[in-house]
Tab-separated table of C-alpha atoms and ligand atoms in Angstrom:
chain	number	residue	atom	x	y	z
A	1	MET	CA	6.433	-19.010	-23.725
A	2	ARG	CA	6.956	-15.409	-24.809
A	3	VAL	CA	5.267	-12.120	-24.014
A	4	ARG	CA	3.389	-11.098	-27.131
A	5	SER	CA	2.143	-7.666	-26.078
A	6	LEU	CA	1.808	-5.219	-23.201
A	7	SER	CA	-1.037	-2.727	-23.313
A	8	THR	CA	-2.044	-0.042	-20.819
A	9	ALA	CA	-5.074	2.102	-20.065
A	10	LEU	CA	-5.495	5.007	-17.663
A	11	TYR	CA	-8.557	5.594	-15.509
A	12	ARG	CA	-9.499	8.318	-13.048
A	13	VAL	CA	-11.859	6.817	-10.533
A	14	PRO	CA	-13.675	9.300	-8.287
A	15	LEU	CA	-13.575	8.538	-4.575
A	16	GLN	CA	-16.857	7.776	-2.884
A	17	ARG	CA	-16.150	10.773	-0.654
A	18	PRO	CA	-13.280	13.311	-0.776
A	19	ALA	CA	-10.583	12.574	1.812
A	20	GLU	CA	-7.884	14.578	3.534
A	21	ASP	CA	-4.541	13.877	5.211
A	22	ALA	CA	-1.830	16.097	6.679
A	23	LEU	CA	0.404	16.329	3.582
A	24	HIS	CA	-1.714	15.852	0.475
A	25	GLY	CA	-4.710	18.002	1.439
A	26	THR	CA	-8.039	16.963	-0.037
A	27	MET	CA	-8.021	14.080	-2.511
A	28	ASP	CA	-10.985	13.140	-4.679
A	29	GLN	CA	-9.775	10.531	-7.165
A	30	VAL	CA	-7.534	7.509	-7.614
A	31	GLU	CA	-5.702	7.104	-10.907
A	32	LEU	CA	-5.310	3.535	-12.154
A	33	VAL	CA	-2.905	2.451	-14.871
A	34	LEU	CA	-4.083	-1.018	-15.860
A	35	LEU	CA	-1.663	-3.218	-17.740
A	36	ARG	CA	-2.478	-6.346	-19.697
A	37	ALA	CA	0.290	-8.743	-20.729
A	38	GLU	CA	-0.510	-11.321	-23.404
A	39	THR	CA	1.577	-14.383	-24.172
A	40	ASP	CA	1.911	-16.525	-27.270
A	41	GLU	CA	0.717	-19.593	-25.349
A	42	GLY	CA	-2.499	-18.201	-23.892
A	43	PRO	CA	-2.070	-17.120	-20.251
A	44	THR	CA	-2.539	-13.389	-19.726
A	45	GLY	CA	-1.485	-11.238	-16.792
A	46	LEU	CA	-3.113	-8.213	-15.188
A	47	GLY	CA	-0.970	-5.594	-13.502
A	48	TYR	CA	-1.696	-2.112	-12.301
A	49	ALA	CA	-0.299	0.975	-10.673
A	50	TYR	CA	-2.290	3.597	-8.833
A	51	THR	CA	-1.715	7.193	-7.850
A	52	ILE	CA	-3.603	9.441	-5.450
A	53	GLY	CA	-4.478	11.751	-8.313
A	54	VAL	CA	-1.192	12.893	-9.888
A	55	GLY	CA	1.295	11.123	-12.155
A	56	GLY	CA	-0.826	8.538	-13.939
A	57	THR	CA	-0.122	9.809	-17.462
A	58	ALA	CA	3.631	9.808	-16.772
A	59	ILE	CA	3.568	6.226	-15.464
A	60	LYS	CA	1.593	5.088	-18.497
A	61	SER	CA	3.974	6.872	-20.808
A	62	LEU	CA	7.057	5.319	-19.146
A	63	ILE	CA	5.567	1.894	-19.809
A	64	ASP	CA	4.273	2.583	-23.324
A	65	ASP	CA	7.299	4.517	-24.607
A	66	TYR	CA	10.252	2.781	-22.920
A	67	LEU	CA	9.467	-0.352	-20.936
A	68	ALA	CA	6.945	-2.362	-22.968
A	69	GLU	CA	9.400	-2.963	-25.808
A	70	GLU	CA	11.866	-4.442	-23.307
A	71	VAL	CA	9.323	-7.025	-22.163
A	72	VAL	CA	7.773	-8.114	-25.462
A	73	GLY	CA	9.522	-11.259	-26.712
A	74	GLU	CA	10.812	-12.209	-23.242
A	75	ASP	CA	9.933	-15.387	-21.350
A	76	PRO	CA	7.382	-14.016	-18.818
A	77	LEU	CA	8.558	-16.473	-16.164
A	78	LEU	CA	12.050	-14.933	-16.027
A	79	ILE	CA	10.616	-12.287	-13.735
A	80	GLU	CA	13.789	-11.327	-11.862
A	81	GLY	CA	15.635	-10.955	-15.137
A	82	ILE	CA	12.958	-8.733	-16.623
A	83	TRP	CA	12.774	-6.623	-13.453
A	84	GLU	CA	16.542	-6.079	-13.541
A	85	LYS	CA	16.451	-5.156	-17.217
A	86	LEU	CA	13.664	-2.618	-16.670
A	87	TRP	CA	15.396	-1.126	-13.627
A	88	LYS	CA	18.493	-0.478	-15.735
A	89	ARG	CA	16.471	0.807	-18.701
A	90	VAL	CA	15.130	3.732	-16.643
A	91	HIS	CA	17.994	3.944	-14.150
A	92	TRP	CA	19.030	7.471	-15.139
A	93	VAL	CA	15.563	8.895	-14.501
A	94	GLY	CA	14.424	6.286	-12.030
A	95	ARG	CA	15.922	4.433	-9.054
A	96	GLY	CA	12.543	4.857	-7.413
A	97	GLY	CA	9.822	7.457	-7.876
A	98	LEU	CA	7.594	7.091	-10.924
A	99	ALA	CA	9.800	4.337	-12.323
A	100	SER	CA	8.929	2.085	-9.371
A	101	PHE	CA	5.216	2.499	-10.108
A	102	ALA	CA	5.751	1.565	-13.770
A	103	LEU	CA	7.855	-1.480	-12.852
A	104	ALA	CA	5.186	-2.549	-10.373
A	105	ALA	CA	2.444	-2.684	-13.016
A	106	ILE	CA	4.580	-4.922	-15.243
A	107	ASP	CA	5.921	-7.091	-12.425
A	108	ILE	CA	2.444	-7.809	-11.023
A	109	ALA	CA	1.233	-8.900	-14.474
A	110	LEU	CA	4.191	-11.290	-14.802
A	111	TRP	CA	3.525	-12.855	-11.386
A	112	ASP	CA	-0.128	-13.219	-12.380
A	113	ILE	CA	0.966	-15.183	-15.449
A	114	ALA	CA	3.290	-17.302	-13.305
A	115	GLY	CA	0.412	-18.209	-10.986
A	116	LYS	CA	-1.801	-19.142	-13.902
A	117	VAL	CA	0.934	-21.258	-15.492
A	118	ALA	CA	1.503	-23.056	-12.175
A	119	GLY	CA	-2.242	-23.336	-11.514
A	120	LEU	CA	-1.689	-21.807	-8.058
A	121	PRO	CA	-2.992	-18.766	-6.212
A	122	LEU	CA	-0.154	-16.304	-5.862
A	123	TYR	CA	0.293	-16.821	-2.123
A	124	LYS	CA	0.862	-20.532	-2.607
A	125	LEU	CA	3.181	-19.960	-5.547
A	126	LEU	CA	5.255	-17.772	-3.203
A	127	GLY	CA	5.547	-20.480	-0.609
A	128	GLY	CA	2.402	-19.887	1.426
A	129	CYS	CA	2.473	-19.193	5.149
A	130	ARG	CA	-1.190	-18.749	6.162
A	131	ARG	CA	-4.624	-18.628	4.566
A	132	GLU	CA	-5.792	-15.312	6.034
A	133	ILE	CA	-4.459	-12.157	7.578
A	134	ARG	CA	-5.834	-9.612	10.042
A	135	ALA	CA	-7.007	-6.380	8.468
A	136	TYR	CA	-7.561	-2.970	10.001
A	137	GLY	CA	-10.050	-0.322	8.967
A	138	SER	CA	-8.145	2.705	7.742
A	139	GLY	CA	-9.638	6.165	7.517
A	140	VAL	CA	-8.408	9.118	5.467
A	141	ASP	CA	-10.316	11.419	7.695
A	142	LEU	CA	-8.388	14.464	8.876
A	143	ASN	CA	-11.213	16.647	7.577
A	144	LEU	CA	-14.022	14.813	9.378
A	145	SER	CA	-15.904	16.345	12.287
A	146	ASP	CA	-15.959	14.448	15.584
A	147	GLU	CA	-19.386	13.055	14.722
A	148	GLU	CA	-18.299	11.971	11.237
A	149	LEU	CA	-15.137	10.396	12.619
A	150	ILE	CA	-17.068	8.369	15.164
A	151	ALA	CA	-19.597	7.341	12.491
A	152	GLN	CA	-16.739	6.141	10.280
A	153	VAL	CA	-15.217	4.102	13.081
A	154	GLU	CA	-18.588	2.634	14.013
A	155	GLY	CA	-18.866	1.549	10.389
A	156	PHE	CA	-15.505	-0.231	10.701
A	157	LEU	CA	-16.622	-1.988	13.882
A	158	GLU	CA	-19.906	-3.055	12.285
A	159	GLU	CA	-17.964	-4.560	9.392
A	160	GLY	CA	-16.025	-6.616	11.923
A	161	PHE	CA	-12.645	-4.887	12.124
A	162	THR	CA	-10.804	-5.332	15.403
A	163	ALA	CA	-8.226	-2.624	14.666
A	164	VAL	CA	-8.692	0.914	13.366
A	165	LYS	CA	-6.444	3.719	12.128
A	166	ILE	CA	-7.197	7.433	11.899
A	167	LYS	CA	-5.276	10.458	10.663
A	168	VAL	CA	-3.532	12.936	12.922
A	169	GLY	CA	-1.571	16.073	12.039
A	170	ARG	CA	-4.126	18.833	12.431
A	171	GLU	CA	-2.943	22.425	12.661
A	172	ASP	CA	-3.720	22.414	16.372
A	173	PRO	CA	-2.204	19.264	17.954
A	174	ARG	CA	-4.709	19.422	20.803
A	175	GLU	CA	-7.385	18.499	18.264
A	176	ASP	CA	-5.448	15.331	17.402
A	177	LEU	CA	-5.345	14.304	21.052
A	178	HIS	CA	-9.015	15.133	21.479
A	179	ARG	CA	-9.941	12.962	18.464
A	180	VAL	CA	-7.856	9.995	19.602
A	181	ALA	CA	-9.274	10.261	23.139
A	182	LEU	CA	-12.781	10.334	21.691
A	183	LEU	CA	-12.027	7.320	19.587
A	184	ARG	CA	-10.528	5.297	22.442
A	185	ARG	CA	-13.563	6.070	24.585
A	186	ARG	CA	-15.882	4.888	21.808
A	187	VAL	CA	-14.116	1.642	20.937
A	188	GLY	CA	-13.127	0.584	24.478
A	189	ASP	CA	-10.058	-1.457	25.329
A	190	GLY	CA	-10.475	-4.408	23.010
A	191	ILE	CA	-9.739	-2.631	19.732
A	192	GLU	CA	-6.233	-1.787	18.538
A	193	LEU	CA	-5.692	1.809	17.437
A	194	MET	CA	-3.117	3.263	15.071
A	195	VAL	CA	-2.549	6.853	13.946
A	196	ASP	CA	-1.019	8.261	10.770
A	197	ALA	CA	0.604	11.713	10.684
A	198	ASN	CA	1.411	11.673	6.950
A	199	MET	CA	4.806	13.336	7.465
A	200	ARG	CA	3.447	16.405	9.203
A	201	TRP	CA	5.846	16.799	12.115
A	202	THR	CA	9.473	17.408	13.073
A	203	ALA	CA	11.224	14.806	15.221
A	204	ALA	CA	10.722	16.919	18.339
A	205	GLU	CA	7.027	17.388	17.591
A	206	ALA	CA	6.601	13.691	16.859
A	207	ILE	CA	8.238	12.697	20.150
A	208	ARG	CA	6.063	15.123	22.086
A	209	MET	CA	2.881	13.990	20.316
A	210	GLY	CA	3.859	10.335	20.420
A	211	LYS	CA	4.314	10.400	24.184
A	212	ALA	CA	0.887	12.001	24.567
A	213	LEU	CA	-0.671	9.444	22.218
A	214	GLU	CA	0.812	6.551	24.167
A	215	GLU	CA	-1.667	7.435	26.912
A	216	PHE	CA	-4.380	6.080	24.633
A	217	ASP	CA	-2.581	2.833	23.952
A	218	VAL	CA	-1.934	3.578	20.272
A	219	ILE	CA	0.071	0.695	18.810
A	220	TRP	CA	1.787	2.580	16.011
A	221	LEU	CA	2.497	6.072	14.819
A	222	GLU	CA	2.771	6.079	11.042
A	223	GLU	CA	4.966	8.408	8.974
A	224	PRO	CA	5.589	11.032	11.647
A	225	LEU	CA	8.219	12.810	9.474
A	226	ILE	CA	9.180	13.231	5.830
A	227	PRO	CA	10.719	10.006	4.507
A	228	ASP	CA	14.045	11.749	3.819
A	229	ASP	CA	14.652	12.282	7.553
A	230	ILE	CA	15.965	8.866	8.551
A	231	ASP	CA	17.859	10.115	11.585
A	232	GLY	CA	14.748	11.936	12.795
A	233	HIS	CA	12.785	8.691	12.534
A	234	ARG	CA	15.506	6.918	14.487
A	235	GLN	CA	15.183	9.491	17.276
A	236	VAL	CA	11.401	9.102	17.333
A	237	ALA	CA	11.584	5.307	17.289
A	238	GLN	CA	14.040	5.329	20.201
A	239	ALA	CA	12.027	7.804	22.260
A	240	LEU	CA	8.644	6.077	21.980
A	241	THR	CA	7.415	2.768	23.303
A	242	MET	CA	4.748	2.580	20.582
A	243	GLY	CA	5.874	1.453	17.157
A	244	VAL	CA	6.927	3.819	14.381
A	245	ALA	CA	5.591	2.634	11.009
A	246	VAL	CA	7.270	3.763	7.788
A	247	GLY	CA	7.298	2.650	4.189
A	248	GLU	CA	4.524	3.826	1.860
A	249	ASN	CA	6.818	6.599	0.611
A	250	LEU	CA	9.891	4.402	0.208
A	251	HIS	CA	10.323	3.213	-3.355
A	252	THR	CA	13.214	0.737	-3.323
A	253	LYS	CA	14.682	-2.039	-1.193
A	254	TYR	CA	17.750	0.170	-0.711
A	255	GLU	CA	15.651	2.856	0.960
A	256	PHE	CA	14.171	0.263	3.308
A	257	GLN	CA	17.612	-1.113	4.038
A	258	ARG	CA	18.838	2.329	5.121
A	259	TYR	CA	15.913	2.617	7.545
A	260	LEU	CA	16.400	-0.889	8.890
A	261	SER	CA	20.121	-0.575	9.413
A	262	ALA	CA	19.598	2.769	11.189
A	263	GLY	CA	16.972	1.308	13.538
A	264	ALA	CA	14.628	4.052	12.311
A	265	LEU	CA	11.369	2.088	12.191
A	266	ASP	CA	9.521	-0.606	14.122
A	267	VAL	CA	6.779	-1.567	11.676
A	268	VAL	CA	7.750	-2.152	8.045
A	269	GLN	CA	4.939	-0.840	5.902
A	270	LEU	CA	5.037	-2.065	2.322
A	271	ASP	CA	3.140	-0.966	-0.754
A	272	VAL	CA	3.615	-3.267	-3.717
A	273	ILE	CA	2.892	-0.414	-6.151
A	274	THR	CA	5.096	2.339	-4.728
A	275	LEU	CA	7.835	-0.230	-4.134
A	276	GLY	CA	8.215	-1.536	-7.699
A	277	GLY	CA	6.185	-4.730	-7.578
A	278	ILE	CA	6.083	-8.156	-6.001
A	279	THR	CA	9.710	-8.993	-6.804
A	280	GLU	CA	10.990	-6.046	-4.737
A	281	TRP	CA	8.320	-6.530	-2.046
A	282	LEU	CA	9.514	-10.041	-1.275
A	283	LYS	CA	13.063	-8.818	-0.719
A	284	VAL	CA	11.970	-6.109	1.718
A	285	ALA	CA	9.735	-8.597	3.537
A	286	ALA	CA	12.745	-10.888	3.949
A	287	LEU	CA	14.816	-7.962	5.236
A	288	ALA	CA	12.104	-7.156	7.776
A	289	GLU	CA	12.007	-10.774	8.899
A	290	MET	CA	15.779	-10.769	9.363
A	291	HIS	CA	15.480	-7.641	11.514
A	292	ASN	CA	12.715	-9.382	13.497
A	293	LEU	CA	10.218	-6.638	12.652
A	294	PRO	CA	6.560	-7.050	11.684
A	295	ILE	CA	5.270	-6.046	8.279
A	296	THR	CA	2.030	-4.395	7.308
A	297	THR	CA	0.789	-3.050	4.004
A	298	HIS	CA	-0.413	0.212	2.550
A	299	TYR	CA	-3.413	0.072	0.170
A	300	ALA	CA	-3.478	-2.360	-2.825
A	301	GLU	CA	-4.844	-5.012	-0.491
A	302	GLU	CA	-6.211	-7.177	-3.329
A	303	ILE	CA	-2.646	-8.008	-4.385
A	304	GLN	CA	-0.945	-7.644	-1.022
A	305	VAL	CA	-3.271	-10.068	0.761
A	306	HIS	CA	-1.378	-12.770	-1.141
A	307	LEU	CA	2.013	-11.384	-0.170
A	308	LEU	CA	1.104	-11.088	3.503
A	309	ALA	CA	-0.285	-14.622	3.404
A	310	ALA	CA	3.077	-15.796	2.081
A	311	SER	CA	5.333	-13.938	4.546
A	312	PRO	CA	6.138	-15.097	8.084
A	313	ALA	CA	6.645	-11.525	9.359
A	314	SER	CA	3.108	-10.379	8.449
A	315	TRP	CA	1.012	-8.527	10.987
A	316	PHE	CA	-1.796	-6.481	9.414
A	317	ALA	CA	-3.271	-5.654	6.028
A	318	GLU	CA	-4.624	-2.150	5.627
A	319	ARG	CA	-8.193	-2.039	4.362
A	320	HIS	CA	-7.907	1.420	2.897
A	321	ALA	CA	-10.471	4.192	2.713
A	322	TYR	CA	-9.922	4.367	-1.072
A	323	ARG	CA	-11.518	1.007	-1.698
A	324	LEU	CA	-12.034	0.013	-5.287
A	325	ASP	CA	-14.815	-2.452	-4.453
A	326	HIS	CA	-17.291	-0.607	-6.688
A	327	VAL	CA	-15.182	-1.359	-9.785
A	328	LEU	CA	-14.117	-4.925	-8.859
A	329	GLU	CA	-15.775	-8.184	-9.807
A	330	ARG	CA	-14.763	-9.903	-6.577
A	331	PRO	CA	-14.112	-7.503	-3.677
A	332	LEU	CA	-12.302	-8.877	-0.635
A	333	ILE	CA	-14.579	-10.066	2.140
A	334	LEU	CA	-13.810	-9.400	5.798
A	335	LYS	CA	-14.488	-12.381	8.022
A	336	ASP	CA	-13.694	-12.411	11.735
A	337	GLY	CA	-11.565	-9.314	11.198
A	338	LYS	CA	-9.474	-11.040	8.533
A	339	ILE	CA	-9.187	-11.105	4.766
A	340	ALA	CA	-8.092	-14.050	2.651
A	341	PRO	CA	-6.594	-14.333	-0.834
A	342	PRO	CA	-8.892	-15.817	-3.490
A	343	GLU	CA	-8.214	-19.490	-4.236
A	344	VAL	CA	-7.820	-18.992	-7.969
A	345	PRO	CA	-4.669	-19.192	-10.105
A	346	GLY	CA	-2.682	-15.940	-10.143
A	347	HIS	CA	-3.669	-12.986	-7.984
A	348	GLY	CA	-7.363	-13.234	-8.826
A	349	LEU	CA	-7.907	-9.469	-9.060
A	350	VAL	CA	-10.513	-8.763	-11.747
A	351	PHE	CA	-11.812	-5.296	-12.514
A	352	ASP	CA	-15.444	-4.995	-13.560
A	353	MET	CA	-14.892	-3.338	-16.925
A	354	ASP	CA	-18.577	-2.447	-17.325
A	355	LYS	CA	-18.219	-0.214	-14.292
A	356	LEU	CA	-14.602	0.898	-14.749
A	357	SER	CA	-14.675	1.826	-18.449
A	358	GLN	CA	-16.663	5.022	-17.869
A	359	TYR	CA	-13.611	6.431	-16.054
A	360	ARG	CA	-11.098	5.786	-18.819
A	361	ILE	CA	-9.177	8.859	-19.952
A	362	GLY	CA	-6.282	7.404	-21.899
B	401	LIG	MG1	-0.216	6.152	5.685
């Protein structure tokens, strides 16, 4: 079997409601680069990359202008080989960053083909560990008033989530503590809480805030510092009893390895898009398992539900505020606080093109 063509399309999908975190300010759209791989024997693969509003045209252009020609004519089941070839093709301008997003779109399409060829859902193709995984409701909500925040969390509880994450990192740290206290009071003791600082603090600030947040039995503090400050994360992780979660801004297995060998994180947070695809994801998941650390995911839950279901170190899937349910044919369903991969060959993610096509810009 050979890859006959790779084609891409770029969409800008408005968010249901604008959202704000501590680093990126207000966000109002998700960019999607959809990639379709066709083979000469019939099976096709769907891959995609997303951005939080910036970079979509560059990712599409990397694929269209440099990477697609490297894949056409290849055996789509030699996925590692293709990944390696693409990594080297854009090495000079890549080694992470935008290049990882472009590789992810291609890699996911190839794994989709592999699942279809094998007649297996992706999680079983990867070795299968469990049929479902706990999910937490995740808010991008730094801008919400107290009332809006509580309403959002009540929505999560009504859906059936048993764990909830909110943003911290307001200008006045007392407001963060007030919001988390409010939240803990509302949800009681039975619900697990996480907070996400989106890289807002210094190590000293994170340690001070983390110790205050531990009063509310928060299970992890996510991205307290910029991802470049590994030693700062190590200090925070050592000072706090709650977990420090890092990973959505790491783009290669090498970056994860530096964190793991430094003891600079407790919860390994993977994003199959920002990390360069399923091939790279599996290696980081194995690294996490070898360090005896739990893994969780950032966004892209339709693909990552398979990966978590295939990995022994899995803990939680994030059910993100930027859900794409309104442009999907088969949105994930939460049952007993868990989500499950679809039992169809490949990853089973299908966009509803009647709804998505209105957002196409390239
Ligand atoms: Mg986050």
